[in-house]
XYZ file of C-alpha atoms in Angstrom:
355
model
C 22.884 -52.421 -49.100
C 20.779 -49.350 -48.681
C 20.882 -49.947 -44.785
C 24.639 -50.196 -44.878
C 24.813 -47.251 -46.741
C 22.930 -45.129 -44.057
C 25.063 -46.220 -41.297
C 28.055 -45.225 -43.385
C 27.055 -41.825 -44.102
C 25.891 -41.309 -40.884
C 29.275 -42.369 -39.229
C 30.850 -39.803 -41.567
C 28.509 -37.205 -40.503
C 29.359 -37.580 -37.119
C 33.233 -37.882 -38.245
C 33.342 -34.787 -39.502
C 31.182 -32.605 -36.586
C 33.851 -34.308 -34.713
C 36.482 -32.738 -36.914
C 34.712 -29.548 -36.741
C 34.843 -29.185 -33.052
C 38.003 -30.586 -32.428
C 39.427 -27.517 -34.993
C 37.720 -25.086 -33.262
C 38.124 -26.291 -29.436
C 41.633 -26.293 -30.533
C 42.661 -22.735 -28.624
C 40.568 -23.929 -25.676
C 42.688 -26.994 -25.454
C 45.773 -25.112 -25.893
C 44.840 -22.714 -22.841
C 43.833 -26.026 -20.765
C 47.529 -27.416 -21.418
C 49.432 -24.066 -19.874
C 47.448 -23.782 -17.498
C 48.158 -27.279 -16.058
C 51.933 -26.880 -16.938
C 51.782 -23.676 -15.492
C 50.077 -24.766 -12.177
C 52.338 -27.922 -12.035
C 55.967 -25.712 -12.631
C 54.740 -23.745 -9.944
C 54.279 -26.321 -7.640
C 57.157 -28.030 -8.328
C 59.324 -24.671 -7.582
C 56.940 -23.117 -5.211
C 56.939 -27.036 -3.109
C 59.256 -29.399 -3.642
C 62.525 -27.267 -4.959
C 63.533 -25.890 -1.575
C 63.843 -29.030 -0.532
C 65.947 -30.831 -2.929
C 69.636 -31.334 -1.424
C 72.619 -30.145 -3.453
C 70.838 -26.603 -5.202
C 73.733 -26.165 -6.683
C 73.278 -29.085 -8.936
C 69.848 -29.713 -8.621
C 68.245 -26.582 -9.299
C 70.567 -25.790 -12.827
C 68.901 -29.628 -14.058
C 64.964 -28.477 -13.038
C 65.160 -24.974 -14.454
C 66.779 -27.289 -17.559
C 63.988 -29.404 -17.660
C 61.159 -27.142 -17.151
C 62.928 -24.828 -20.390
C 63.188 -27.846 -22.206
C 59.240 -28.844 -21.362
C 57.950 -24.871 -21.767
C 59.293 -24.384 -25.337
C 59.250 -28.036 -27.230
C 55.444 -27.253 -26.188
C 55.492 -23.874 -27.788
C 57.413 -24.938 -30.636
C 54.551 -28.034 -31.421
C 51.856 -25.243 -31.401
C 53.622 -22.482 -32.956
C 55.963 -24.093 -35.792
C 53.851 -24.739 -38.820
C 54.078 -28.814 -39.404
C 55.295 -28.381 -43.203
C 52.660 -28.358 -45.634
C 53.198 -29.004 -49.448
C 52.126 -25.868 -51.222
C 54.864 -24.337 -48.742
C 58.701 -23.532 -49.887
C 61.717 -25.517 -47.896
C 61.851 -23.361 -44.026
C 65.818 -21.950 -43.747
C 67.695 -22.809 -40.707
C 67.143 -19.341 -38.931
C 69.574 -16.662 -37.514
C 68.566 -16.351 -33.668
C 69.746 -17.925 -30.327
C 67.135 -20.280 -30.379
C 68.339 -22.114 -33.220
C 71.210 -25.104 -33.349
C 74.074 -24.728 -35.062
C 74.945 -27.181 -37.308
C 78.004 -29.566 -36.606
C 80.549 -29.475 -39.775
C 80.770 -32.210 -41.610
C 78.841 -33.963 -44.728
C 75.211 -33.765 -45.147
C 73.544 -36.908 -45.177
C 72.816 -37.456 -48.436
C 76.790 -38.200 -48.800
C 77.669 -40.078 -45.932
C 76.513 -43.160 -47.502
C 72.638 -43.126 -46.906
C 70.804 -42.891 -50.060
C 68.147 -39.931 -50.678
C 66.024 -40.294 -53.571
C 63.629 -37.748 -54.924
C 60.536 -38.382 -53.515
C 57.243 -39.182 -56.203
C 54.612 -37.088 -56.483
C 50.921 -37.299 -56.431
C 47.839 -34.851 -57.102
C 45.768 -34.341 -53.882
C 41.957 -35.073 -54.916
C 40.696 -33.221 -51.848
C 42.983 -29.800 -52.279
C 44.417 -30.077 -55.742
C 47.711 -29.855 -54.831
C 50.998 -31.438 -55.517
C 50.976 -34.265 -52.684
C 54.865 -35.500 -52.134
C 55.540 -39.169 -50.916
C 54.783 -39.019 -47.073
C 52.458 -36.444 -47.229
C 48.782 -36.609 -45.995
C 45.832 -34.636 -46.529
C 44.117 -32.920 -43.193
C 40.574 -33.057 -42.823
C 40.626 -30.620 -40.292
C 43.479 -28.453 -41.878
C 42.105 -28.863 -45.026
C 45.549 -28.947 -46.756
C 48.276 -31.175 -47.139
C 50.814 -31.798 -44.393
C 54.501 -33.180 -45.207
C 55.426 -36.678 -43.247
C 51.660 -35.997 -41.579
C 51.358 -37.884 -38.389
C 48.495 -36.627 -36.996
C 46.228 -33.838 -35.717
C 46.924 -32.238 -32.244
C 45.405 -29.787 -30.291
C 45.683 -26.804 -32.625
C 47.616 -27.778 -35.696
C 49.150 -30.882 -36.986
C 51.972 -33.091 -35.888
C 54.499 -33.536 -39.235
C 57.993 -33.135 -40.916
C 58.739 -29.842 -39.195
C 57.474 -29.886 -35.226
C 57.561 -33.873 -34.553
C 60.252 -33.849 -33.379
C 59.420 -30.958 -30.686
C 56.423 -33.023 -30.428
C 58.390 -35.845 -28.761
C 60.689 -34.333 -27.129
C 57.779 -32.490 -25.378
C 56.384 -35.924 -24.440
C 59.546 -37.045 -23.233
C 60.574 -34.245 -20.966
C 56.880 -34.071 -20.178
C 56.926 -37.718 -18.760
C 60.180 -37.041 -17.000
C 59.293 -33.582 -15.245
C 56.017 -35.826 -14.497
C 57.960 -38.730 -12.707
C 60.526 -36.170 -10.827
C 57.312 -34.121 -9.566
C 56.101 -37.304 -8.092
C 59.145 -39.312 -6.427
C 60.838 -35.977 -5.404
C 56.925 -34.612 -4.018
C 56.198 -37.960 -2.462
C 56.827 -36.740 1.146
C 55.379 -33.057 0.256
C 51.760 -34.603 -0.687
C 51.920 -37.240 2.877
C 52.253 -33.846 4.648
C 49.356 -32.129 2.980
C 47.322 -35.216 3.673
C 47.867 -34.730 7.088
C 49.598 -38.048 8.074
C 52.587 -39.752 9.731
C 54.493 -37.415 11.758
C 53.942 -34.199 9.774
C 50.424 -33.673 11.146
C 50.775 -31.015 13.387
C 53.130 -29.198 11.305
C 51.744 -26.084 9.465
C 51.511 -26.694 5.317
C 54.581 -23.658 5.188
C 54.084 -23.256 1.490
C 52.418 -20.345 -0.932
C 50.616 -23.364 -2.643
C 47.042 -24.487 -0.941
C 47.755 -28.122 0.091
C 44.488 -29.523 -2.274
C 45.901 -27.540 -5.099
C 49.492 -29.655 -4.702
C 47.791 -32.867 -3.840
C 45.604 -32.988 -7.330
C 48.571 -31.449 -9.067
C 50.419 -34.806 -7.638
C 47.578 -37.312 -9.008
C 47.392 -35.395 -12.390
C 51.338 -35.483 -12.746
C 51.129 -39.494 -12.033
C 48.416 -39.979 -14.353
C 49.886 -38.045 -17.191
C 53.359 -40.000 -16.330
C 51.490 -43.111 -17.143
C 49.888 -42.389 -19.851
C 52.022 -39.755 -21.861
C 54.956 -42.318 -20.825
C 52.865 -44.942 -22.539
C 52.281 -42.594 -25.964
C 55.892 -41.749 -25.838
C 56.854 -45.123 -26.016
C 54.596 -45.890 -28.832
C 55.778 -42.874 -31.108
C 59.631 -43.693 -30.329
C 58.795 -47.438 -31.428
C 57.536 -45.817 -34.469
C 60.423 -43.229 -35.179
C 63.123 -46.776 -34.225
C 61.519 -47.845 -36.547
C 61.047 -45.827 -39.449
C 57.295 -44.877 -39.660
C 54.861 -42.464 -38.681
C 51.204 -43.081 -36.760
C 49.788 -42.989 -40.207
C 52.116 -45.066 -41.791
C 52.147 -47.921 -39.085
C 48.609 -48.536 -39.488
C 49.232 -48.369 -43.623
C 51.885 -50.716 -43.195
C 49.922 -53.253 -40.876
C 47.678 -53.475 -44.377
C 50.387 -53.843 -46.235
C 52.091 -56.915 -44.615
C 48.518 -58.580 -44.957
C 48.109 -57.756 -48.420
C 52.044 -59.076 -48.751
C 51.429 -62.344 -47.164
C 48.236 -63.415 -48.666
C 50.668 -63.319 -51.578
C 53.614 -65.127 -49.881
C 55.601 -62.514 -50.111
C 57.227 -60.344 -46.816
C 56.581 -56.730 -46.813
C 59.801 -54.422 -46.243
C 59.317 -50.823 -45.061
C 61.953 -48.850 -47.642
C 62.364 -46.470 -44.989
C 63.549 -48.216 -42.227
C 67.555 -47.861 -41.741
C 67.734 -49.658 -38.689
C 67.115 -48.367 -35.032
C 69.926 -46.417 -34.542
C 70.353 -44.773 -37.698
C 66.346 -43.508 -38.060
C 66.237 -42.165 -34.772
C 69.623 -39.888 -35.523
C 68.046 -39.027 -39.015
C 64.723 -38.378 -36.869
C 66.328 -36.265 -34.194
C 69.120 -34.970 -36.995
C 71.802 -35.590 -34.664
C 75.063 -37.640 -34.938
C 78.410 -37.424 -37.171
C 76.172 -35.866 -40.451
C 73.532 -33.770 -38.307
C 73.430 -31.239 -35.480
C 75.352 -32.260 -32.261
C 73.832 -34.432 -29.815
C 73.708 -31.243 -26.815
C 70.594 -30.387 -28.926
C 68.710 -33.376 -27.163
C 69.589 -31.533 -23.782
C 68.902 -27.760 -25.026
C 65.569 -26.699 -26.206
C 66.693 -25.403 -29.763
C 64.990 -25.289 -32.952
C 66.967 -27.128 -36.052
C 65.645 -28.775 -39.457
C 65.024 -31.683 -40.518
C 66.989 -33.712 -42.333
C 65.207 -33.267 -45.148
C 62.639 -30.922 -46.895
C 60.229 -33.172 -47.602
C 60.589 -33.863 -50.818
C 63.084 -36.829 -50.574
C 63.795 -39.410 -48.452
C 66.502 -41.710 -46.922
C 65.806 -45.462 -48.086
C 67.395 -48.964 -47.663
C 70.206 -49.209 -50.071
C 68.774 -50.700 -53.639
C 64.952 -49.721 -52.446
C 62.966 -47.384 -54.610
C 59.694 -48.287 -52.993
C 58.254 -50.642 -50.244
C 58.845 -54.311 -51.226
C 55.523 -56.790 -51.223
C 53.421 -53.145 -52.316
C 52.592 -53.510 -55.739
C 51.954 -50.246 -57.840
C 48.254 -49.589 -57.430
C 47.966 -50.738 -54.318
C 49.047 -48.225 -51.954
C 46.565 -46.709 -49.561
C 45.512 -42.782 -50.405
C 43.861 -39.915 -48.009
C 40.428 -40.556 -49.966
C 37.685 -41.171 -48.217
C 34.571 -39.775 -49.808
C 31.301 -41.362 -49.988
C 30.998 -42.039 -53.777
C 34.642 -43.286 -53.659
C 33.945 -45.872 -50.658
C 30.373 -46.710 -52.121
C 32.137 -47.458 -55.747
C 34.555 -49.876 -54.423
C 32.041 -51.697 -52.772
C 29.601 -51.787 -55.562
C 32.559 -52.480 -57.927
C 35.239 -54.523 -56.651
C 38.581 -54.433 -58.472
C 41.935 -53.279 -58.406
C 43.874 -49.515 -58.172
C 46.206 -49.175 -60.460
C 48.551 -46.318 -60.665
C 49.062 -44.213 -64.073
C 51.978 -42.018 -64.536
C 51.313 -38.402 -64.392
C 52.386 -35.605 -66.167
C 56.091 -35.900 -66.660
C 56.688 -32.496 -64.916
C 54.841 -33.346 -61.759
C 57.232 -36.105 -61.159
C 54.996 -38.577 -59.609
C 51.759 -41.471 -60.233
C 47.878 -40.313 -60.020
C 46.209 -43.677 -58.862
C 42.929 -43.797 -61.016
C 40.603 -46.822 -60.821
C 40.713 -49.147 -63.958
């Protein structure tokens, strides 16, 4: 016992230096992305645009996508994630933000909202909404948290830029290297291009590792898009996948099947995600890098008709951000069950206590 409780505090040791460096190497890694984007837009403009056939068409759709990559990066890093002690953000004034299509909000078009329930944060003190996750490296509370990136978190407010980045990301990645494919053969000096002078501003090494970067990142950000759209089809966040992997164990040992209360269906939780459709912003706002709300501000959410909660959860048992030593130590020393105790009535929401 006393050995495994070494190892566990010094894992958590290490866990947080980790946390530590990762929040302050976060500007570092911020400068490290533009510059690569930077150097790769430039080669892509400097190399392979002049020779694309049909400019007229061709060069209107790159500029497009390169916008589209430049500020859904500058809107994950600069628009705060939504954090609980915050009030609602308003839909802003300026060119860079949608206009909303007329029409019924969503809340009465026939998907039920409910009032989110509310929970006191152990860690900050705060009022924790349903959804919302506590930071480590933040050190506050983050609406619909997914997770921790770069400089700032990934939640409610600037995951959706945060995909959309990926995506357009992946595909200015796979243009750069099927459209560059004959541009990099020529700066490696082969086939019949040989004796032809490199006639470009950009030094032919600089274009060729630009080339293997952009097919390594179209690999492996395609791969991480790919995983957070399978999440957002189907109605969960990074967090709440892995909570919800527990869950359906916890369900079955029981015999019972656990049912995600969020999850609408594919089609109708990525328009709620992307707040597009008949009862959101129009669907140009997937092709135009704009700024727009969420559906929501947090503190409610869209369920399955008749759901207040997760079915195959039972009250008590849901998992929570804490995860300090005397906490982890007590519910090994003292196994038992979680239960949850209504709070005050005017916080709205349960305070899980152990019994």
């Amino acid at each position: 016992m006393i050995c495994s409780r070494l190892v566990f505090k010094c894992f958590k040791s290490l866990e947080r230096a980790a946390d530590r460096i990762t929040g302050a190497a976060g500007p570092f890694f911020v400068t490290f992305a533009v510059v690569l984007i930077g150097t790769g837009t430039v080669c892509f403009f400097d190399v392979i645009m002049p020779s694309l056939s049909l400019p007229l068409l061709t060069f209107p759709v790159c500029v497009l996508i390169a916008l589209n990559l430049w500020m859904h990066y500058f809107y994950v890093i600069t628009v705060s994630p939504g954090f609980a002690d915050e009030p609602p953000t308003t839909e802003g004034r300026s060119a860079f933000w949608a206009r909303r299509r007329k029409g019924v909000a969503w809340a009465e078009a026939g998907t039920t909202v409910t009032r989110a329930a509310v929970t006191k944060c152990r860690k900050c003190g705060g009022q924790k909404p349903e959804r919302t996750h506590h930071c480590r490296i933040c050190k506050r509370c983050v609406l619909k948290y997914d997770h921790h990136w770069i400089n700032q978190c990934v939640g409610l407010h600037n995951e959706r830029h945060f995909v959309l980045f990926m995506a357009y990301l992946v595909l200015a990645c796979l243009s750069f290297c099927l459209a560059g494919f004959p541009h990099v053969w020529h700066a490696l000096g082969a086939g019949a291009t040989f004796e032809t002078p490199w006639p470009h501003h950009t030094p032919q090494i600089a274009f060729i590792m630009t080339y293997i970067l952009a097919a390594v990142m179209a690999l492996a950000v395609g791969i991480m898009c790919a995983f957070h759209l399978w999440g957002v089809a189907h109605g969960e966040t990074t967090v709440e996948g892995q909570d919800h992997e527990v869950y359906r164990k916890m369900a079955k040992s029981r015999g019972e099947t656990f049912v995600n209360s969020y999850d609408l269906g594919k089609r109708r939780n990525l328009q709620l995600f992307f707040n597009v459709g008949e009862n959101g912003y129009p669907l140009h706002t997937l092709l135009l890098p704009l700024r727009l709300n969420p559906y929501t501000d947090g503190r409610s959410w869209a369920r399955r008709e008749g759901y207040e909660r997760h079915r195959g959860v039972r009250v008590g048992e849901e998992l929570t951000d804490e995860d300090e030593e005397d906490d982890a130590e007590a519910r090994e020393e003292e196994p038992g069950e979680w239960r949850g105790e209504w709070g005050e009535e005017e916080e709205g929401g349960v305070e899980w206590r152990r019994k």
